[in-house]
Tab-separated table of C-alpha atoms and ligand atoms in Angstrom:
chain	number	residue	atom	x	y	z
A	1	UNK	CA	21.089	-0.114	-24.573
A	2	UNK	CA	18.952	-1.364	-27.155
A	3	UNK	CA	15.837	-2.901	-25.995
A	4	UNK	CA	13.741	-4.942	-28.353
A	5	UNK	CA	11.087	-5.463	-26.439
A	6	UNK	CA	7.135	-4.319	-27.501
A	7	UNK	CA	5.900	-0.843	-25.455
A	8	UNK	CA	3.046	-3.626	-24.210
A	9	UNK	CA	5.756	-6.067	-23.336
A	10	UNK	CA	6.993	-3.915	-20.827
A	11	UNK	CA	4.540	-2.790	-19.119
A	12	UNK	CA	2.890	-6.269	-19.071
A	13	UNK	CA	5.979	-7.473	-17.915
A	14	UNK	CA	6.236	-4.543	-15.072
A	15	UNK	CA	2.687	-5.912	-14.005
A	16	UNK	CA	3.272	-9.398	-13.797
A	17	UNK	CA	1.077	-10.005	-16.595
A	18	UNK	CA	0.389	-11.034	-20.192
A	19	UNK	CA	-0.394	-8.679	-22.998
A	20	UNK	CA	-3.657	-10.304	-23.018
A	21	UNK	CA	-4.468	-9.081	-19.533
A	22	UNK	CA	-3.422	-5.638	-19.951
A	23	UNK	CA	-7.059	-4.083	-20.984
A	24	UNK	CA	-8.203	-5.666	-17.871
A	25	UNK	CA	-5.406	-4.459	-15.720
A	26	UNK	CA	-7.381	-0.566	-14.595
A	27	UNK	CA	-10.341	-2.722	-13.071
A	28	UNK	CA	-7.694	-5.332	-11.552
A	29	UNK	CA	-5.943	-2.615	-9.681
A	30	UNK	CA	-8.760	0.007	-9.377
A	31	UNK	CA	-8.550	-0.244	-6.054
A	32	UNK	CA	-4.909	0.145	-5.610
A	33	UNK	CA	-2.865	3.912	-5.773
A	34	UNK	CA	-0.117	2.646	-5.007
A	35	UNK	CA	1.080	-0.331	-7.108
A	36	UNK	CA	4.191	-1.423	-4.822
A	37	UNK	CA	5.548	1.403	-3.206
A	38	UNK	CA	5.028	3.346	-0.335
A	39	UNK	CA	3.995	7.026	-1.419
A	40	UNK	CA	3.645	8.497	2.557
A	41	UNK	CA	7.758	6.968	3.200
A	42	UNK	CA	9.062	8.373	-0.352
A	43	UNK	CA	7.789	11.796	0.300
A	44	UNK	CA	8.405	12.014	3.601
A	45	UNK	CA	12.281	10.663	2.515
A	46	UNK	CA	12.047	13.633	0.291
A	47	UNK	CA	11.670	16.085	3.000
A	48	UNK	CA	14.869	15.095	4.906
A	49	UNK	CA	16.485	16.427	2.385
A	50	UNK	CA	15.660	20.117	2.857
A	51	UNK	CA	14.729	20.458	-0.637
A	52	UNK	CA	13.969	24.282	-1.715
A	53	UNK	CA	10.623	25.431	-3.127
A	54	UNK	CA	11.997	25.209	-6.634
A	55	UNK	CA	13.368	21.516	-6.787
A	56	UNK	CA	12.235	19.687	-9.647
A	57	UNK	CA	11.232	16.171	-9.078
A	58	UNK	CA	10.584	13.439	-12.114
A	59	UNK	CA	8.926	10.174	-10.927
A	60	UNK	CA	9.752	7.552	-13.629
A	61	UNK	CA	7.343	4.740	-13.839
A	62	UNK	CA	4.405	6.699	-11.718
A	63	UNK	CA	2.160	4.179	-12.700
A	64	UNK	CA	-1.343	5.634	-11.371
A	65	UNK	CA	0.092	8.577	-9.683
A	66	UNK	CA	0.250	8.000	-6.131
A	67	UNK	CA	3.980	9.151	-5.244
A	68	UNK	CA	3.794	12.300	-7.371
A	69	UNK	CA	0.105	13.296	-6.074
A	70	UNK	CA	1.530	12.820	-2.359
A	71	UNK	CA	4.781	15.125	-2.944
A	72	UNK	CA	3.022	17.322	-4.398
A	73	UNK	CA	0.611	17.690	-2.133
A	74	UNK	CA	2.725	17.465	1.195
A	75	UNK	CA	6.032	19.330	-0.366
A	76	UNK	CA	4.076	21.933	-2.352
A	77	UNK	CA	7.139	20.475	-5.163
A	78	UNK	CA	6.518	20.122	-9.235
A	79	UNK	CA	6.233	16.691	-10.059
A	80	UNK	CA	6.160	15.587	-13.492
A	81	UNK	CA	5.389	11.804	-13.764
A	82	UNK	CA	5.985	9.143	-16.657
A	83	UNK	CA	4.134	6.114	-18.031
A	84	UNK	CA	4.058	3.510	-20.438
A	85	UNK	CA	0.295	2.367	-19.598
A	86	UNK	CA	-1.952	5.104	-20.578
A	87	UNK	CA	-4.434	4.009	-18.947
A	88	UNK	CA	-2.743	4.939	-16.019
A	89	UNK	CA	-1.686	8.549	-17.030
A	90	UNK	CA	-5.463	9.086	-17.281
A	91	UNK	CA	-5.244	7.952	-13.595
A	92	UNK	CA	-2.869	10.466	-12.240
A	93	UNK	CA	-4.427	13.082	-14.256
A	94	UNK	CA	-7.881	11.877	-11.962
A	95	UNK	CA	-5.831	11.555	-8.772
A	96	UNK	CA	-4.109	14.953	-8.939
A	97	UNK	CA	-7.524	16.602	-9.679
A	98	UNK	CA	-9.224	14.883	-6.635
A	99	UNK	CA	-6.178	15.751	-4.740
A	100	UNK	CA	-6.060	19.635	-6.357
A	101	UNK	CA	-2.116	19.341	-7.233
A	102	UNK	CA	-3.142	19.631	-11.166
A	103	UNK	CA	-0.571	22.658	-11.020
A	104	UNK	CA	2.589	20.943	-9.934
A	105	UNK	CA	1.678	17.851	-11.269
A	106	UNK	CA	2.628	17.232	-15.543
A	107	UNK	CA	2.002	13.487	-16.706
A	108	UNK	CA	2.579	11.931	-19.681
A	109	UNK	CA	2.982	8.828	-21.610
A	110	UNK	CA	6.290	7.483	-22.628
A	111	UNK	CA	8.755	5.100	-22.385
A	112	UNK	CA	11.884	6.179	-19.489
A	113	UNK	CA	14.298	4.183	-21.865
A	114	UNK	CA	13.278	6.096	-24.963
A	115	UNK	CA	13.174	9.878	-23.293
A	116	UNK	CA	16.286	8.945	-21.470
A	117	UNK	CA	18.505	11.656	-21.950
A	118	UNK	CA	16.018	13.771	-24.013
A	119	UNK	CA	14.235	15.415	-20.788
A	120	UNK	CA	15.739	17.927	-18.917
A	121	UNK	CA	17.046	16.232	-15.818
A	122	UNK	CA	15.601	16.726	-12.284
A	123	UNK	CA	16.575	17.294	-8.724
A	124	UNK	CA	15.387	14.737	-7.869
A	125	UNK	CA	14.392	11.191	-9.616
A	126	UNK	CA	12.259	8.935	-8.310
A	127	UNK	CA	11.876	4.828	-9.220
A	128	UNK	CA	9.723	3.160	-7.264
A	129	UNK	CA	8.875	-0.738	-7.456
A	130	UNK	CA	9.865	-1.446	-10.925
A	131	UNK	CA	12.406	-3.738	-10.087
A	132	UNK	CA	14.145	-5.145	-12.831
A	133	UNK	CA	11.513	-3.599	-15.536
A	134	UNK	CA	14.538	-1.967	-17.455
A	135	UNK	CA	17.266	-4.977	-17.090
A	136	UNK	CA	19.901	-5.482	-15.069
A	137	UNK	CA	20.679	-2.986	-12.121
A	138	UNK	CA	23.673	-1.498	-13.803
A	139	UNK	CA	21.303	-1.157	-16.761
A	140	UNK	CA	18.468	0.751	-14.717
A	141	UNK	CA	20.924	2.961	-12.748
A	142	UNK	CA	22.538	4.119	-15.952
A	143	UNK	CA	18.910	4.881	-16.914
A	144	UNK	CA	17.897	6.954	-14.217
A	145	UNK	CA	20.628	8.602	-13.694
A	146	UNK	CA	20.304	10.601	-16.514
A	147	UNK	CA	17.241	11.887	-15.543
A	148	UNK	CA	18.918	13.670	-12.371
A	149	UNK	CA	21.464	16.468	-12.256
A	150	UNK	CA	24.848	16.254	-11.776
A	151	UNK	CA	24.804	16.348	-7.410
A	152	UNK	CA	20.942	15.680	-7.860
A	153	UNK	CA	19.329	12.951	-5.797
A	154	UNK	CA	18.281	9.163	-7.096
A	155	UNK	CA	15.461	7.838	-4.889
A	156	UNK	CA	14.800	3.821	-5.583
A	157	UNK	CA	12.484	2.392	-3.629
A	158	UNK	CA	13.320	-1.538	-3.984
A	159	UNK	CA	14.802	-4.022	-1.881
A	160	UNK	CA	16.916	-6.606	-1.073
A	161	UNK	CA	17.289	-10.336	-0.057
A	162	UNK	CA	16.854	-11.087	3.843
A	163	UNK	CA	19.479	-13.219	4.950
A	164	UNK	CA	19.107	-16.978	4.089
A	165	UNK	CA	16.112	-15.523	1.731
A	166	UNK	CA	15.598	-16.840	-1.884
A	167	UNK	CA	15.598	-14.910	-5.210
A	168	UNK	CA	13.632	-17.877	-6.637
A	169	UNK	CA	10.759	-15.892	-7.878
A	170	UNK	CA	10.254	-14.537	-11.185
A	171	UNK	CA	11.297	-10.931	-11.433
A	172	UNK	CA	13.360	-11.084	-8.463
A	173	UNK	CA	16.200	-13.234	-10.022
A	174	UNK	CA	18.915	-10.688	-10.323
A	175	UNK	CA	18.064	-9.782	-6.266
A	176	UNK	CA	21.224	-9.893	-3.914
A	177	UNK	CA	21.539	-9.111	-0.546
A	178	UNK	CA	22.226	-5.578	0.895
A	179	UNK	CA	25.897	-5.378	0.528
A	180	UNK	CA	25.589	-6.226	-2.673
A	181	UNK	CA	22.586	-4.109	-4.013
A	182	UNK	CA	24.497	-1.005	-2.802
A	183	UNK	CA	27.767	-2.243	-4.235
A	184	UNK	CA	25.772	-2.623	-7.513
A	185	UNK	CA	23.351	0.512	-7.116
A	186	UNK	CA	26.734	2.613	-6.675
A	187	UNK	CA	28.954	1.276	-9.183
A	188	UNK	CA	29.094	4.398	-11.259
A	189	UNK	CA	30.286	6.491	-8.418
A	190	UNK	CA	27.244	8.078	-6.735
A	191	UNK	CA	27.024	8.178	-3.279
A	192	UNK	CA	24.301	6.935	-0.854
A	193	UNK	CA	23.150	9.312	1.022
A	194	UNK	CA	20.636	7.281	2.842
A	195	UNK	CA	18.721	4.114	3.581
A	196	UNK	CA	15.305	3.513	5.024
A	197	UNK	CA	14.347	0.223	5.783
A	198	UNK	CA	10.922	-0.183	5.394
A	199	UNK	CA	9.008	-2.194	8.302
A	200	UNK	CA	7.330	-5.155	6.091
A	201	UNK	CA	3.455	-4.823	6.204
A	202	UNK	CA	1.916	-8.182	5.693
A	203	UNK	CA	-0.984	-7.195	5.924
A	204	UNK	CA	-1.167	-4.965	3.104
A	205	UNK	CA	-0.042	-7.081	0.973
A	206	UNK	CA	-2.500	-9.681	1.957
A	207	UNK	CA	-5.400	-6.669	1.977
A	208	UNK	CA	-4.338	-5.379	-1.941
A	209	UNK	CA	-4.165	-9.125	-2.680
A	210	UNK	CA	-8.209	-9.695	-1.434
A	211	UNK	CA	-8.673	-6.234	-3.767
A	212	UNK	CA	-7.569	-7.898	-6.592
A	213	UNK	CA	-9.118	-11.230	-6.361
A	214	UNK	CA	-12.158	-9.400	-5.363
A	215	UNK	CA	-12.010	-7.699	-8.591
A	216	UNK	CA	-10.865	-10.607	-10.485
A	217	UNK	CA	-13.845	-12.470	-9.498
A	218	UNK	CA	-16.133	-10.157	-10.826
A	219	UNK	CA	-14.107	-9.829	-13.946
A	220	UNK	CA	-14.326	-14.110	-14.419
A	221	UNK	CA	-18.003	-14.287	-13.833
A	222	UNK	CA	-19.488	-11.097	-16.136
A	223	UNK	CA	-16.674	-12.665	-18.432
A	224	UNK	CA	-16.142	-16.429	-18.477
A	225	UNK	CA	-13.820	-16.919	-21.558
A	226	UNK	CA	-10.889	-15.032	-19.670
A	227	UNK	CA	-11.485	-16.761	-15.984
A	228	UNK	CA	-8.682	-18.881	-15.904
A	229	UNK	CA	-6.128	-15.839	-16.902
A	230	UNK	CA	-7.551	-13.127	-14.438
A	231	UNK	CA	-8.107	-15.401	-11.894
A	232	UNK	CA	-4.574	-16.666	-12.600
A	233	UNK	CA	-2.955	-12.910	-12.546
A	234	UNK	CA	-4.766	-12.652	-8.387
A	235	UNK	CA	-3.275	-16.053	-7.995
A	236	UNK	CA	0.521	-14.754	-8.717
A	237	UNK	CA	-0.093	-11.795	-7.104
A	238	UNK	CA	-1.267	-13.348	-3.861
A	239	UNK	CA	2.245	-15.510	-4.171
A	240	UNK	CA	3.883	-12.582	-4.773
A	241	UNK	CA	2.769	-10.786	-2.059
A	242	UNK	CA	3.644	-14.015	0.423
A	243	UNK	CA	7.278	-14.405	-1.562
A	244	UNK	CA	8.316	-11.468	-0.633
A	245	UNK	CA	6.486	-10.764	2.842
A	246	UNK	CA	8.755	-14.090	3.099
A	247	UNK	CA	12.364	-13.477	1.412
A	248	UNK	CA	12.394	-9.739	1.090
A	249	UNK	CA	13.072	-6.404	3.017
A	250	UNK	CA	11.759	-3.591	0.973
A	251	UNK	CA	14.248	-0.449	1.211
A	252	UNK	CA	13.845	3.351	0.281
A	253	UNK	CA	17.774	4.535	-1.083
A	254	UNK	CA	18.302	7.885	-1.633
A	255	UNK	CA	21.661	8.216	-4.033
A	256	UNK	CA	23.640	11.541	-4.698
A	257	UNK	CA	24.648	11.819	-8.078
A	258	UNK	CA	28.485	12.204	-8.898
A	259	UNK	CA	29.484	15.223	-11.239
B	301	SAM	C1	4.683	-1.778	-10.378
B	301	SAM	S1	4.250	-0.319	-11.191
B	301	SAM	C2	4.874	0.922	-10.085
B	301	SAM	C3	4.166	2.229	-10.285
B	301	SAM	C4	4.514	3.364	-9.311
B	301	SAM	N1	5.905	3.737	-9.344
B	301	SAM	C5	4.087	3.037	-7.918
B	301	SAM	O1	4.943	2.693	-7.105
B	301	SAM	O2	2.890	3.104	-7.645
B	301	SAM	C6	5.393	-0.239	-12.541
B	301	SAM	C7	5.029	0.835	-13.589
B	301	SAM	O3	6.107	0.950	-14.521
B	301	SAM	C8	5.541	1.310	-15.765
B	301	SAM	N2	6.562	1.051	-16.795
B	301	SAM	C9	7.093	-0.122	-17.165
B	301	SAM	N3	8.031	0.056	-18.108
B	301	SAM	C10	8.089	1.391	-18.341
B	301	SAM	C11	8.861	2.198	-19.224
B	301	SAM	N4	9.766	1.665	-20.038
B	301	SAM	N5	8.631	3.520	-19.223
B	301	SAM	C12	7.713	4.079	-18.383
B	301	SAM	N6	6.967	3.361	-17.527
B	301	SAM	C13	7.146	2.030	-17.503
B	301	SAM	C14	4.300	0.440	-15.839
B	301	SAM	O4	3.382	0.904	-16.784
B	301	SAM	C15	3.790	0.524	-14.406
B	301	SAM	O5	2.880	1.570	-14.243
């Protein structure tokens, strides 16, 4: 796959921002760790699966380091986690100090398209809430699949259309319902292994979305000449948040890779 997109591009576009935004984005989200996923239900996914002491775990897309830090820390596991933002790797590198997992925890900045193929693969690899950041399903499994072993495990942490819900949001376009998420998310022959519905929080959504317009706020008034785009970005995330509190069950699958 040959993506032509800008390193900023991406990772603007996996924010739900502009490339203008992005050197505000750390004090937009400083108050977030986890920027759409649910670190506490990953990890504790992770130890259903009776994973040994020597399972290697790759967490593509760790943004600022929450679901590595918490494996780490719970599963005593080595974690090594991968960014485009560097801003962010500077984050994990904080977060797994504060949390004193430095030792199973490796960061660094790259892109998971680029490295594809180029690291050796995991255990286990983990993709949580970048939704369509790489393309079309088909596109992103083929992706992360190469980062896990033959018979390793694929965690995605995503989601899927309720019943009678809309996809009419940008970014969630290419949604489907369940049926035919997994029919998509398995097309290459893997196997799901299992399925964990997550119970929608509303009000954490609605809490991280008062964090950022919080921030935002602060951001407009120290710096008026960017008001209208930061106080724009908590805007879309706010509707974001209600979209899919509104049209969109969020769901942790755990795929075995096919030899
Ligand atoms: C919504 S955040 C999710 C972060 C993290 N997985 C979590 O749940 O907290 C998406 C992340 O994907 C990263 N990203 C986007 N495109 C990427 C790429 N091609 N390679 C590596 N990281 C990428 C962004 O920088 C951002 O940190």
């Amino acid at each position: 796959m040959i993506d032509m997109r800008s390193e900023d591009d991406m990772v603007a576009y996996a924010l739900e921002t502009h490339i203008a935004l992005l050197p505000y984005i750390p004090e937009l989200l400083a108050d977030l760790e986890e920027l759409g996923s649910d670190a506490e239900a990953i990890t504790s996914v992770l130890d259903d699966l009776n994973l040994t002491k020597s399972t290697t775990v790759v967490d593509l897309g760790c943004g600022k380091g929450a679901v590595a830090v918490e494996i780490a820390e719970d599963l005593n596991l080595k974690v090594l986690g991968i960014d485009l933002f560097e801003p962010f790797i500077e984050s994990c590198t904080e977060l797994a100090e504060s949390r004193g997992v430095s030792e199973l925890c490796h960061f660094i900045h790259g892109d998971i398209i680029k490295l594809a193929g180029k690291i050796e693969p995991c255990d286990v690899a983990i993709f949580a809430a970048l939704g369509d950041v790489l393309g079309l399903l088909d596109q992103t499994v083929s992706v992360i699949r190469q980062y896990a072993k033959p018979g390793g495990y694929i965690v995605i942490s995503d989601g899927f259309i309720k019943d009678g819900g809309s996809s009419d949001f940008p970014g969630f376009e290419q949604y489907a319902e369940r049926a035919d998420m997994i029919a998509r998310l398995t097309a290459c022959g893997d196997t799901l292994v299992s399925e964990i519905i997550e119970a929608g929080d509303c009000d954490r959504g609605e809490n991280e979305g008062d964090m950022i317009a919080a921030r935002a706020k602060a951001i407009a008034a120290r710096q008026p000449e960017i008001a209208a785009e930061v106080l724009n970005y908590a805007e879309t995330q706010a509707a974001e948040y209600k979209f899919i509190d509104q049209n969109f069950i969020g769901t942790i699958w755990v795929l075995k890779r096919s030899h």
